[in-house]
mmCIF file of C-alpha atoms in Angstrom:
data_model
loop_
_atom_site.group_PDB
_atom_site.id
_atom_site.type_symbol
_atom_site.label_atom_id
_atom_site.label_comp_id
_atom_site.label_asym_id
_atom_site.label_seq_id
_atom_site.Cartn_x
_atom_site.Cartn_y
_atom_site.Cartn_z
ATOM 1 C CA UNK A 1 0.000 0.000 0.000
ATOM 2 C CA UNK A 2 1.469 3.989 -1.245
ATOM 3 C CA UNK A 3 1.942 6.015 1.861
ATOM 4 C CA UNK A 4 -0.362 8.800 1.725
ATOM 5 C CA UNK A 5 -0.271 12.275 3.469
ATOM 6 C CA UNK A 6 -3.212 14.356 4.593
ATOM 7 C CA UNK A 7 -6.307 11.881 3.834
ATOM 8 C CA UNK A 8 -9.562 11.620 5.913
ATOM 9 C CA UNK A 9 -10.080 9.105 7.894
ATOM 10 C CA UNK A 10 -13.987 7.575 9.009
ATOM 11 C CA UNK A 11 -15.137 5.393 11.300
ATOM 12 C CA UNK A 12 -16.680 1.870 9.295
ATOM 13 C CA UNK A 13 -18.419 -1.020 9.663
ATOM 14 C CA UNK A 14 -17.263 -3.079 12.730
ATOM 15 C CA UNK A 15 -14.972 -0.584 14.020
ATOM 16 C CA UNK A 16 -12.863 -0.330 11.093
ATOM 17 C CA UNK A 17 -10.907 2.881 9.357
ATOM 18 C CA UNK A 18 -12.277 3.979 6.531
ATOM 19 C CA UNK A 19 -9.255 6.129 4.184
ATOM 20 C CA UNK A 20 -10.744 8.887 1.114
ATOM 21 C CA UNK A 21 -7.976 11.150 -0.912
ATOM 22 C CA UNK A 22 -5.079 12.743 0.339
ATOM 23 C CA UNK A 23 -2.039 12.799 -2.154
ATOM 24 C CA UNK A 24 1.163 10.357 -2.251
ATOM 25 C CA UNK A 25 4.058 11.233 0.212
ATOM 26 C CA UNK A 26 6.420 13.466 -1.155
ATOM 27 C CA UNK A 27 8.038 12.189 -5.020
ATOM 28 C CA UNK A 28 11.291 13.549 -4.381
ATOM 29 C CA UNK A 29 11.605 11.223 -1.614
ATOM 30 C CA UNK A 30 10.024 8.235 -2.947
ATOM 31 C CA UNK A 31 10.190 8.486 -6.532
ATOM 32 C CA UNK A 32 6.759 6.602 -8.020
ATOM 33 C CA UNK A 33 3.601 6.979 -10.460
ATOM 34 C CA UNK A 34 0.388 7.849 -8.784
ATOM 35 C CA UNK A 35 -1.096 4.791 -7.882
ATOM 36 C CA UNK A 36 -4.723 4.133 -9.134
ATOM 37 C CA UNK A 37 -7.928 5.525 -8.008
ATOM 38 C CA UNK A 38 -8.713 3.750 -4.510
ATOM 39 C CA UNK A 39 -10.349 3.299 -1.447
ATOM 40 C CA UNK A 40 -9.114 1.906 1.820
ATOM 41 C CA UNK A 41 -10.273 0.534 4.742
ATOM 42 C CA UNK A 42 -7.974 -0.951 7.953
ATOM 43 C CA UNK A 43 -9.852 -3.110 10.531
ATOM 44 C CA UNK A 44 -7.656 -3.208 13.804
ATOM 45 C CA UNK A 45 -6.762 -6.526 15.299
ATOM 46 C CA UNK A 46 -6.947 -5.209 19.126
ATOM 47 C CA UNK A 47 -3.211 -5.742 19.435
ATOM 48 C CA UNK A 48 -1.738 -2.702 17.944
ATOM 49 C CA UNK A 49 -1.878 -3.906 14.283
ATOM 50 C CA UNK A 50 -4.337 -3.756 11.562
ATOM 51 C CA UNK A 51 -5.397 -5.181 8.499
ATOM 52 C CA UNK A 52 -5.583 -2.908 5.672
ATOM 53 C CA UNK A 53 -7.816 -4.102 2.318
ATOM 54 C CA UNK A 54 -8.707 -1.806 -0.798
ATOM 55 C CA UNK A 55 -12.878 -1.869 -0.516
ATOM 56 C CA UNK A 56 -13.247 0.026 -4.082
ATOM 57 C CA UNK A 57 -10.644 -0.555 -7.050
ATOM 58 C CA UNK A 58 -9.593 1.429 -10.119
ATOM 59 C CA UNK A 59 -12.167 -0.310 -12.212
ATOM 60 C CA UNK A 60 -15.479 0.602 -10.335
ATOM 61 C CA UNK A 61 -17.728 2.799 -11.763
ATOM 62 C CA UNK A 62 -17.540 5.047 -8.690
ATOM 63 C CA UNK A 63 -15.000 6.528 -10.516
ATOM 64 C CA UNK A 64 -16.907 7.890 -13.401
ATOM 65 C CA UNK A 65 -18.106 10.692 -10.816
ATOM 66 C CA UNK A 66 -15.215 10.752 -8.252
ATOM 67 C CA UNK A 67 -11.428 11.419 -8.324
ATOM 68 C CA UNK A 68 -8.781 11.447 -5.217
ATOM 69 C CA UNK A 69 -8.587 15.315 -4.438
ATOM 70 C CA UNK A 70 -6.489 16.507 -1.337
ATOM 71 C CA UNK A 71 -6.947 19.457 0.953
ATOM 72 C CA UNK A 72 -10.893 19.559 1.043
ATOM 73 C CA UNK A 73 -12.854 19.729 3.757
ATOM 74 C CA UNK A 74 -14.131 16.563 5.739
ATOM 75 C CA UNK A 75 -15.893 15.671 8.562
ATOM 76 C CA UNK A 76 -18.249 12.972 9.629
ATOM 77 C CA UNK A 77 -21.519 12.979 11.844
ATOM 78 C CA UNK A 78 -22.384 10.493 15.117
ATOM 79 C CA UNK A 79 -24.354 8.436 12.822
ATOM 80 C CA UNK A 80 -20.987 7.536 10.915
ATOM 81 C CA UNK A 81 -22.541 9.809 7.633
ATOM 82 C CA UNK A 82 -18.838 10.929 6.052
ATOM 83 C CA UNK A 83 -18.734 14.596 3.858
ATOM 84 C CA UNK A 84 -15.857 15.829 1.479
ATOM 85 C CA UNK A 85 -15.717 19.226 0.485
ATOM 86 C CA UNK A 86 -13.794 20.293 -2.608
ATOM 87 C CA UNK A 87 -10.209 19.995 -2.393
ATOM 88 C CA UNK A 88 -7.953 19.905 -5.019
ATOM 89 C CA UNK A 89 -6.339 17.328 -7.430
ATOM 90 C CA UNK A 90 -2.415 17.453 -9.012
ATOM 91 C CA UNK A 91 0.063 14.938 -10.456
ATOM 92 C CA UNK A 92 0.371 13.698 -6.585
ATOM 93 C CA UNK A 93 -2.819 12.440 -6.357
ATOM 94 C CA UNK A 94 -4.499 11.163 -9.782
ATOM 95 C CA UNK A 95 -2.694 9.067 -12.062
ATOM 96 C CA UNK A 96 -4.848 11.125 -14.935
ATOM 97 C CA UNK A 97 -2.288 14.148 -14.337
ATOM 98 C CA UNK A 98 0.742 11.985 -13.859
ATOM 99 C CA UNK A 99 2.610 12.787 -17.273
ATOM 100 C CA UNK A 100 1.481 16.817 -16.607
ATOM 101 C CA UNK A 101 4.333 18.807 -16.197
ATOM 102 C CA UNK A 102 3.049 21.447 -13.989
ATOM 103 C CA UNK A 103 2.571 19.891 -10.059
ATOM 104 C CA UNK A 104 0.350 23.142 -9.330
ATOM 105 C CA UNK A 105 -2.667 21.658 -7.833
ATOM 106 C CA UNK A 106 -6.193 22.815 -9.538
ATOM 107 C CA UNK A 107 -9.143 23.330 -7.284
ATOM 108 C CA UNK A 108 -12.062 21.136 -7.733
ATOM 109 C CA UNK A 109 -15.975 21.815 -6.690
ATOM 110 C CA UNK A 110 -18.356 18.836 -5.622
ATOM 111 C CA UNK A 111 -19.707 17.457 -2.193
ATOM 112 C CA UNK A 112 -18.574 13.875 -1.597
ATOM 113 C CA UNK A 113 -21.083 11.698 0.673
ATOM 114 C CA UNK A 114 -20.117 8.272 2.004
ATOM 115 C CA UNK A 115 -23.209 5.627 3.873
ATOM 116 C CA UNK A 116 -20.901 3.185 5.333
ATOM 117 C CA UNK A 117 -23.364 0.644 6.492
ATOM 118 C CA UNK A 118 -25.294 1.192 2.876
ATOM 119 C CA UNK A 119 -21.810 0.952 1.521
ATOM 120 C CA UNK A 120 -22.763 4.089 -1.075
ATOM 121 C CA UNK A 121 -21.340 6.953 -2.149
ATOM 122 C CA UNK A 122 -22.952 10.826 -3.637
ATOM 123 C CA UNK A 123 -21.080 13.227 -5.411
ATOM 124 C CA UNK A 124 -23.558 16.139 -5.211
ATOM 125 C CA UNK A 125 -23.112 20.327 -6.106
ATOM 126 C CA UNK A 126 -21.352 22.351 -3.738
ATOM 127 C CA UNK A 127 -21.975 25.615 -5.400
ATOM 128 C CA UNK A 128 -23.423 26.832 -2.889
ATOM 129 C CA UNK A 129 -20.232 26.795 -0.959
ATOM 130 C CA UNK A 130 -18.304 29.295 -3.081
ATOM 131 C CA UNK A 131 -18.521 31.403 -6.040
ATOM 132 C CA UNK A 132 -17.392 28.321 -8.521
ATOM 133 C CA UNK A 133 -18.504 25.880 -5.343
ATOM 134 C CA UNK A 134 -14.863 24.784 -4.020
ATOM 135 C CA UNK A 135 -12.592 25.052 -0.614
ATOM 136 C CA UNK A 136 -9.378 24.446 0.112
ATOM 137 C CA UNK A 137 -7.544 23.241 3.194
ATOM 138 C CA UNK A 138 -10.321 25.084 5.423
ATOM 139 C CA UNK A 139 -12.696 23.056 8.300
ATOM 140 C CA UNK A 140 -15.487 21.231 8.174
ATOM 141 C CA UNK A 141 -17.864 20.028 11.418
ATOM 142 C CA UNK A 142 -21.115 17.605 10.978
ATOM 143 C CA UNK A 143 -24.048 17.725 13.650
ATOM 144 C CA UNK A 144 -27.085 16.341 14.382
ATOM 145 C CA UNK A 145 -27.940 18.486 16.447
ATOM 146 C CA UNK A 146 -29.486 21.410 14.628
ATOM 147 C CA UNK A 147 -31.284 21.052 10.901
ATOM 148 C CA UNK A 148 -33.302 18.190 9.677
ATOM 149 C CA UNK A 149 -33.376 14.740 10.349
ATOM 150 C CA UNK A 150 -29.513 14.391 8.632
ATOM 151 C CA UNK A 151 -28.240 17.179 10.585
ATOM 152 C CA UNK A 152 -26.220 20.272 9.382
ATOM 153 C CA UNK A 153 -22.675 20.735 8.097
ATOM 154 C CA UNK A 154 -20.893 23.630 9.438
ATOM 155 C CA UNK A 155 -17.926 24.732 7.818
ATOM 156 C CA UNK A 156 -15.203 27.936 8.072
ATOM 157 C CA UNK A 157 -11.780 29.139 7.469
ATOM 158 C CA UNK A 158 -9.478 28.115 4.258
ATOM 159 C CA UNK A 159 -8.650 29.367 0.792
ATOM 160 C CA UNK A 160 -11.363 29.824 -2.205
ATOM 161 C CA UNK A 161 -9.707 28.419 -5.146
ATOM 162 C CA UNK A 162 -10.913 30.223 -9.043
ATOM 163 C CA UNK A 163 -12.972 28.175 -11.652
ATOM 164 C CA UNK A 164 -9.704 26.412 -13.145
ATOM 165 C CA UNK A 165 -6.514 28.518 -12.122
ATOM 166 C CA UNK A 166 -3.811 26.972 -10.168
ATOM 167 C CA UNK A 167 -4.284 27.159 -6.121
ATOM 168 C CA UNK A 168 -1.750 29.206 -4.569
ATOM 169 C CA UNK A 169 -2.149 28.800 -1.099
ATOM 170 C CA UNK A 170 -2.776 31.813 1.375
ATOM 171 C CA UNK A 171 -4.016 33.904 -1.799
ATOM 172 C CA UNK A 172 -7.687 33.768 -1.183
ATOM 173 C CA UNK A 173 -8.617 33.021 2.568
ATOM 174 C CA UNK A 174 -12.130 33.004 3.781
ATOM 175 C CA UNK A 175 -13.102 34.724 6.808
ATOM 176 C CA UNK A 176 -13.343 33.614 9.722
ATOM 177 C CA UNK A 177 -16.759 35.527 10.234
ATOM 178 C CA UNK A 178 -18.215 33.716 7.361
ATOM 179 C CA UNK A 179 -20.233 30.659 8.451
ATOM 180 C CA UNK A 180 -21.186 28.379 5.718
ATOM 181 C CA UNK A 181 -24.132 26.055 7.071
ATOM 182 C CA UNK A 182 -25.273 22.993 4.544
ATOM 183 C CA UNK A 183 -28.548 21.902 5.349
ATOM 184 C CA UNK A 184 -28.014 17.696 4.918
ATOM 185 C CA UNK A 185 -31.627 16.956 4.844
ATOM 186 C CA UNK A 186 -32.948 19.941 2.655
ATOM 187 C CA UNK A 187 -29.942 20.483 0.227
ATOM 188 C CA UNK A 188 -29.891 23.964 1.395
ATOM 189 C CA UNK A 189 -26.779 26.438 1.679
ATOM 190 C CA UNK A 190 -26.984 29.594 4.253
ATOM 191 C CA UNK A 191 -24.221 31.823 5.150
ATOM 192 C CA UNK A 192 -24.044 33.123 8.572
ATOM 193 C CA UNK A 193 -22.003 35.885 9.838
ATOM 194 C CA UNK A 194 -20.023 35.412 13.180
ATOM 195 C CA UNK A 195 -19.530 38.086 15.811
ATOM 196 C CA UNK A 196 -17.449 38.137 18.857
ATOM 197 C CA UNK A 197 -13.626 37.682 18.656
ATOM 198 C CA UNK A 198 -13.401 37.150 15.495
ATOM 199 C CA UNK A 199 -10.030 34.739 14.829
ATOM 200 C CA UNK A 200 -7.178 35.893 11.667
ATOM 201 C CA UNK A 201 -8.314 34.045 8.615
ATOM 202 C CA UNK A 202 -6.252 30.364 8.546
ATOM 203 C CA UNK A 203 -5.532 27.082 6.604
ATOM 204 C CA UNK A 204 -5.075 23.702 7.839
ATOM 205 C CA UNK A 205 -6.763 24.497 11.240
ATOM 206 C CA UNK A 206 -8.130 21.844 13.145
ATOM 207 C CA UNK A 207 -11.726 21.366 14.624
ATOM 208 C CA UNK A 208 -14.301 19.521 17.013
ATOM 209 C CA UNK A 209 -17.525 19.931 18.125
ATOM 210 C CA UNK A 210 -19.167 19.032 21.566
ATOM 211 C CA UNK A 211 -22.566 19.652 22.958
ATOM 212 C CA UNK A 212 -23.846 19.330 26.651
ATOM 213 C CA UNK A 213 -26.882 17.438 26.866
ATOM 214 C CA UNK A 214 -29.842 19.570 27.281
ATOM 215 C CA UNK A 215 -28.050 22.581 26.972
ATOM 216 C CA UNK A 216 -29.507 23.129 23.511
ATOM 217 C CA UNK A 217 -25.888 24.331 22.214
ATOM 218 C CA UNK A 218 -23.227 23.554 20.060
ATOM 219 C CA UNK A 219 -19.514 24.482 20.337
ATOM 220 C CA UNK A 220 -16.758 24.121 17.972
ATOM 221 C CA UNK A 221 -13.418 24.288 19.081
ATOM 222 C CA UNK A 222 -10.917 25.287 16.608
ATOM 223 C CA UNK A 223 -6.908 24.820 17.364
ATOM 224 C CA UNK A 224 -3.612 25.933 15.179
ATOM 225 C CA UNK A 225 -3.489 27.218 11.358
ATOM 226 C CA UNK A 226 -1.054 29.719 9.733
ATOM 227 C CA UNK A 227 -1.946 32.338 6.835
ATOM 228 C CA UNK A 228 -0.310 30.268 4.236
ATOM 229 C CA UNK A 229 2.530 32.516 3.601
ATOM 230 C CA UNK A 230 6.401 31.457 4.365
ATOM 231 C CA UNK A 231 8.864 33.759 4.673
ATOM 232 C CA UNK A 232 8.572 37.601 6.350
ATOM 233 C CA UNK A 233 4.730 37.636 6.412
ATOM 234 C CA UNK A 234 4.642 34.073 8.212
ATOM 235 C CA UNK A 235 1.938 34.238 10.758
ATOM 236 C CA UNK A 236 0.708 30.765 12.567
ATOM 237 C CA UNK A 237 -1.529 30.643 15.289
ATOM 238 C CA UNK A 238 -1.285 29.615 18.540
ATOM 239 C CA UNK A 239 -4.280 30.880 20.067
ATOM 240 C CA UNK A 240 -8.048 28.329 20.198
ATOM 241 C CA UNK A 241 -11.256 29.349 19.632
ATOM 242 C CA UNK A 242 -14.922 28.056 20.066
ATOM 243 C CA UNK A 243 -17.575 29.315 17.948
ATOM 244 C CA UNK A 244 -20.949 28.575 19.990
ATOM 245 C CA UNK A 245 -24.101 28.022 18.071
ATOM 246 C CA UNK A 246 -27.009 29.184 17.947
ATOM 247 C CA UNK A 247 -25.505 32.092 18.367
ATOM 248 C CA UNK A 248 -22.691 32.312 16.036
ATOM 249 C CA UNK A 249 -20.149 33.841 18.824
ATOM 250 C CA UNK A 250 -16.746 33.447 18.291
ATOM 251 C CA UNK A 251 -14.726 33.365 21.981
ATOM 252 C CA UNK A 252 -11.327 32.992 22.569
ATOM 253 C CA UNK A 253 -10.708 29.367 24.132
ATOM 254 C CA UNK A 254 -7.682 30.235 27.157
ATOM 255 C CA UNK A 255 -4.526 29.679 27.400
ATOM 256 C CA UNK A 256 -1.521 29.899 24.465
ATOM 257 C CA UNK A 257 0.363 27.194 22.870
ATOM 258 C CA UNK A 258 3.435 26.966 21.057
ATOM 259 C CA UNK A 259 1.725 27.767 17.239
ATOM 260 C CA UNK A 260 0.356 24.389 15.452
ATOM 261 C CA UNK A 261 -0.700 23.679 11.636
ATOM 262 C CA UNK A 262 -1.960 20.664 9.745
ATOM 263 C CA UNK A 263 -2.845 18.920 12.774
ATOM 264 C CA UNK A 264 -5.474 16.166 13.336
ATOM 265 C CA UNK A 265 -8.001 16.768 16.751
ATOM 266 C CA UNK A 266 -10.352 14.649 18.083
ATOM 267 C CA UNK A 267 -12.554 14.084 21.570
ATOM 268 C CA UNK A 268 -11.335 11.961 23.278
ATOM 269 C CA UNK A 269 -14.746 9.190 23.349
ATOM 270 C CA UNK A 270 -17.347 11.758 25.492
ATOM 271 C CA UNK A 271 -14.993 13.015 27.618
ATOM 272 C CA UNK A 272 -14.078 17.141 27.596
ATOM 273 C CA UNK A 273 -10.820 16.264 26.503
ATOM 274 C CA UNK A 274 -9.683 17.541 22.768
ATOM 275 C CA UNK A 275 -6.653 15.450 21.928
ATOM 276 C CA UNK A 276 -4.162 16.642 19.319
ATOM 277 C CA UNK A 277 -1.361 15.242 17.641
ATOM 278 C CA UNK A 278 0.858 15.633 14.532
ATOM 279 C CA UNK A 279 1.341 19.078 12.258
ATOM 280 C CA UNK A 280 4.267 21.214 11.950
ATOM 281 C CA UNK A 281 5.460 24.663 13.140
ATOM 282 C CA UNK A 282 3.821 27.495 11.321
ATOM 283 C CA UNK A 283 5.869 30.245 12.737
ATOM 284 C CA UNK A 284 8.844 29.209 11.109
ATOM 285 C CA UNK A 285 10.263 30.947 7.546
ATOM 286 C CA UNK A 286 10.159 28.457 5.615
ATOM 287 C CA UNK A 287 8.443 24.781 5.669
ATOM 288 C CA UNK A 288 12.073 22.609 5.967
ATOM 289 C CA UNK A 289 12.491 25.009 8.844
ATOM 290 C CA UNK A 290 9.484 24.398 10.435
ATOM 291 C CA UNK A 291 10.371 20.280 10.212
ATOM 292 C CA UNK A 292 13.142 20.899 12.490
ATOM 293 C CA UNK A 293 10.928 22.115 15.522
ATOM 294 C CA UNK A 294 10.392 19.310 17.858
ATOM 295 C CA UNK A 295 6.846 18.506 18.721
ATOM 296 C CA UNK A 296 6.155 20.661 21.500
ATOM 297 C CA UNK A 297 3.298 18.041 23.507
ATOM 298 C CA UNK A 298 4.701 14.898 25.321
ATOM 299 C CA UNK A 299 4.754 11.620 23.420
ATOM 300 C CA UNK A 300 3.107 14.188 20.634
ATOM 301 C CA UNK A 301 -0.151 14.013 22.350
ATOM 302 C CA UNK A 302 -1.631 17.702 22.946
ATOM 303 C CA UNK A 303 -4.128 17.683 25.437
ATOM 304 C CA UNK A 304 -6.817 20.509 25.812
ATOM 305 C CA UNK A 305 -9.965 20.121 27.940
ATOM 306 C CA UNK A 306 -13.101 21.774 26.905
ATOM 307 C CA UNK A 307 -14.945 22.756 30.092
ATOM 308 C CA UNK A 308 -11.537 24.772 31.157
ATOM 309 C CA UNK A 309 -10.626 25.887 28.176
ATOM 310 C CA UNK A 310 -6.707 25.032 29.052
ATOM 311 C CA UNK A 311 -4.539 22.996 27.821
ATOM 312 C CA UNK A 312 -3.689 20.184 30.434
ATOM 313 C CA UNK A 313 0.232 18.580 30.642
ATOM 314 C CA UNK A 314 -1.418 15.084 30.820
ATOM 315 C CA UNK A 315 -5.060 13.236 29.543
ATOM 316 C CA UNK A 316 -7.140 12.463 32.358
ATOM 317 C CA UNK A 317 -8.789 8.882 32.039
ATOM 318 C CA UNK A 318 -11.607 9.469 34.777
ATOM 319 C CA UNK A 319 -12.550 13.306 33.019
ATOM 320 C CA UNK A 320 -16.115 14.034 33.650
ATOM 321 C CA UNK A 321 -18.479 14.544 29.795
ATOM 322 C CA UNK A 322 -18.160 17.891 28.098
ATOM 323 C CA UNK A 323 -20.141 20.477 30.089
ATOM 324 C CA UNK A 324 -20.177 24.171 28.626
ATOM 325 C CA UNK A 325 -17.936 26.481 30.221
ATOM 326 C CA UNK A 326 -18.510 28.909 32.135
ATOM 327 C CA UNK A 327 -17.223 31.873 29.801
ATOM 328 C CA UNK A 328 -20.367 30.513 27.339
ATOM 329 C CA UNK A 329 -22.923 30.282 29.830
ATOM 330 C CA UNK A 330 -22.287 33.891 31.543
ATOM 331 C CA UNK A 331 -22.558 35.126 27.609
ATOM 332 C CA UNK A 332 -26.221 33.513 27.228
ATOM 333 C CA UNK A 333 -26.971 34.455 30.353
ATOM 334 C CA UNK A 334 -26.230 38.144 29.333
ATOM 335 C CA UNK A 335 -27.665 38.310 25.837
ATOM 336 C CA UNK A 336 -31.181 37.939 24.134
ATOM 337 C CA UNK A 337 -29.560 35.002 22.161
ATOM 338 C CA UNK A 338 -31.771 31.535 23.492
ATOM 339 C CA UNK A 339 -29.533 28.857 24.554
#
């Protein structure tokens, strides 16, 4: 199996992984074609291995409507429903730009749905993401908690890419006031504007969302991202966030850490504990730079709890579920906004 960089990962039938896109780790390193159009899935064995099998091959029709993009958007919803946003595709991820002699990536439009226990697959319009529909290395968040019966999609941060002009990263980054809500059940698009303290615009951020039962909230937490730029006008972020819906208020989330970019996060099972790991250094001038930085969490584990909004030096195993924290509450409390 190719090593690949930067794909999503699901949750499958019987506990397994299921792998969608990402792009071929770097050629100069491992010189080889693009493998062919695939799907993965690894089924751990309970003993720290796995056993990984390709679930759709280069031959099935799936293909006629689907490619292997990197950089979209992804996220997937407590009832294992799996989204892909846009993306991109270059001569690192589809063998049909292989023999192309320009590696500039080339945004691509289209909302990717995966049923895992219907084993099926949707590639439906995303135009009304973006002007030409597509998003780029931004964050996406599914819950059923608000919408219809499917749930919503919210999504934020990232680049815009053009109709069919090379993506330059950092060139065209969406607000972080900009809300883009997708409305699973109806097919609808909104656009909400944010208020409160209103984070830089980012790529490769990180989020997860966690709600406390019978609150009638939702929070996303957002950690890391830079501005896309290397060099002098470098700027990565070390500050977290939580946008809190309904309202749409964005709130800084504590205490600094060292600055963080293309990270993974994740809550820890219902616990209030956000666990990150992987990424690179943002703050650094250039990217080989930045690979020098040593991880700043022990054993690469970052560990930030929810309720506190601080990071923690160590994961708790007996933490208590995700309650709201107080900084939210005393802002509903205050405001006409219904919790």
């Amino acid at each position: 199996m190719v090593i690949w960089s930067n794909a999503a990962l699901w949750k499958g039938p019987n506990n397994s992984i299921v792998q969608f896109g990402g792009e071929k780790v770097d050629v100069h390193l491992i010189p080889s074609p693009d493998p062919p159009l695939s799907v993965w899935s690894m089924t751990p064995r309970g003993n720290g291995n796995g056993t990984w099998n390709e679930i759709i091959n280069s031959s099935d029709p799936l293909w006629n409507n689907l490619t292997r993009p990197n950089g979209g958007l992804h996220s997937q919803n407590s009832d294992l429903q799996s989204y892909y946003l846009g993306g991109f595709v270059s001569n690192w991820t589809s063998p049909a730009f292989e023999n192309t002699s320009n590696a500039a990536p080339i945004p691509i439009s289209g909302l990717v749905s995966y049923d895992p226990a219907k084993k099926s697959w949707k590639n439906t319009s995303s135009a009304g993401y973006s002007e030409y529909g597509n998003g780029i290395r931004g964050a996406m968040q599914a819950t059923n908690i608000f919408g219809g019966s499917e749930g919503i999609l919210v999504m934020m941060g990232g680049d815009i890419g053009g109709r069919s002009s090379h993506y330059v990263q950092g060139t065209a980054l969406r607000g972080m006031d900009n809300i883009t809500i997708y409305d699973i059940t109806d097919d609808e698009w909104y656009h909400q504007t944010a208020t409160g303290d209103i984070p830089p615009p980012r790529i490769d951020l990180c989020v997860v969302g966690a709600s406390e039962h019978g609150s009638g909230t939702y929070e996303i937490f957002m950690t890391g991202g830079f501005n896309g730029v290397t060099g002098p006008e470098n700027s990565g972020y070390n500050v977290s966030y939580v946008l809190t819906l309904p309202a749409f208020q964005w709130m800084r989330a504590g205490s600094a850490t060292q600055p963080r970019a293309g990270h993974s996060c994740v809550v820890a099972g219902k616990s209030s504990q956000l666990i990150v790991v992987g990424g690179f250094d943002p703050s650094q001038q250039t990217l080989n730079a930045s690979a020098q930085i040593p991880d700043p969490f022990a054993q690469g584990l970052g560990v930030f709890n929810m309720t506190s909004m601080m990071w923690q030096d160590r994961y708790d195993g007996a933490a208590n579920s995700y309650r709201s924290s107080n900084q939210i509450k005393q802002w509903y409390n205050s405001s006409a906004v219904p919790a």
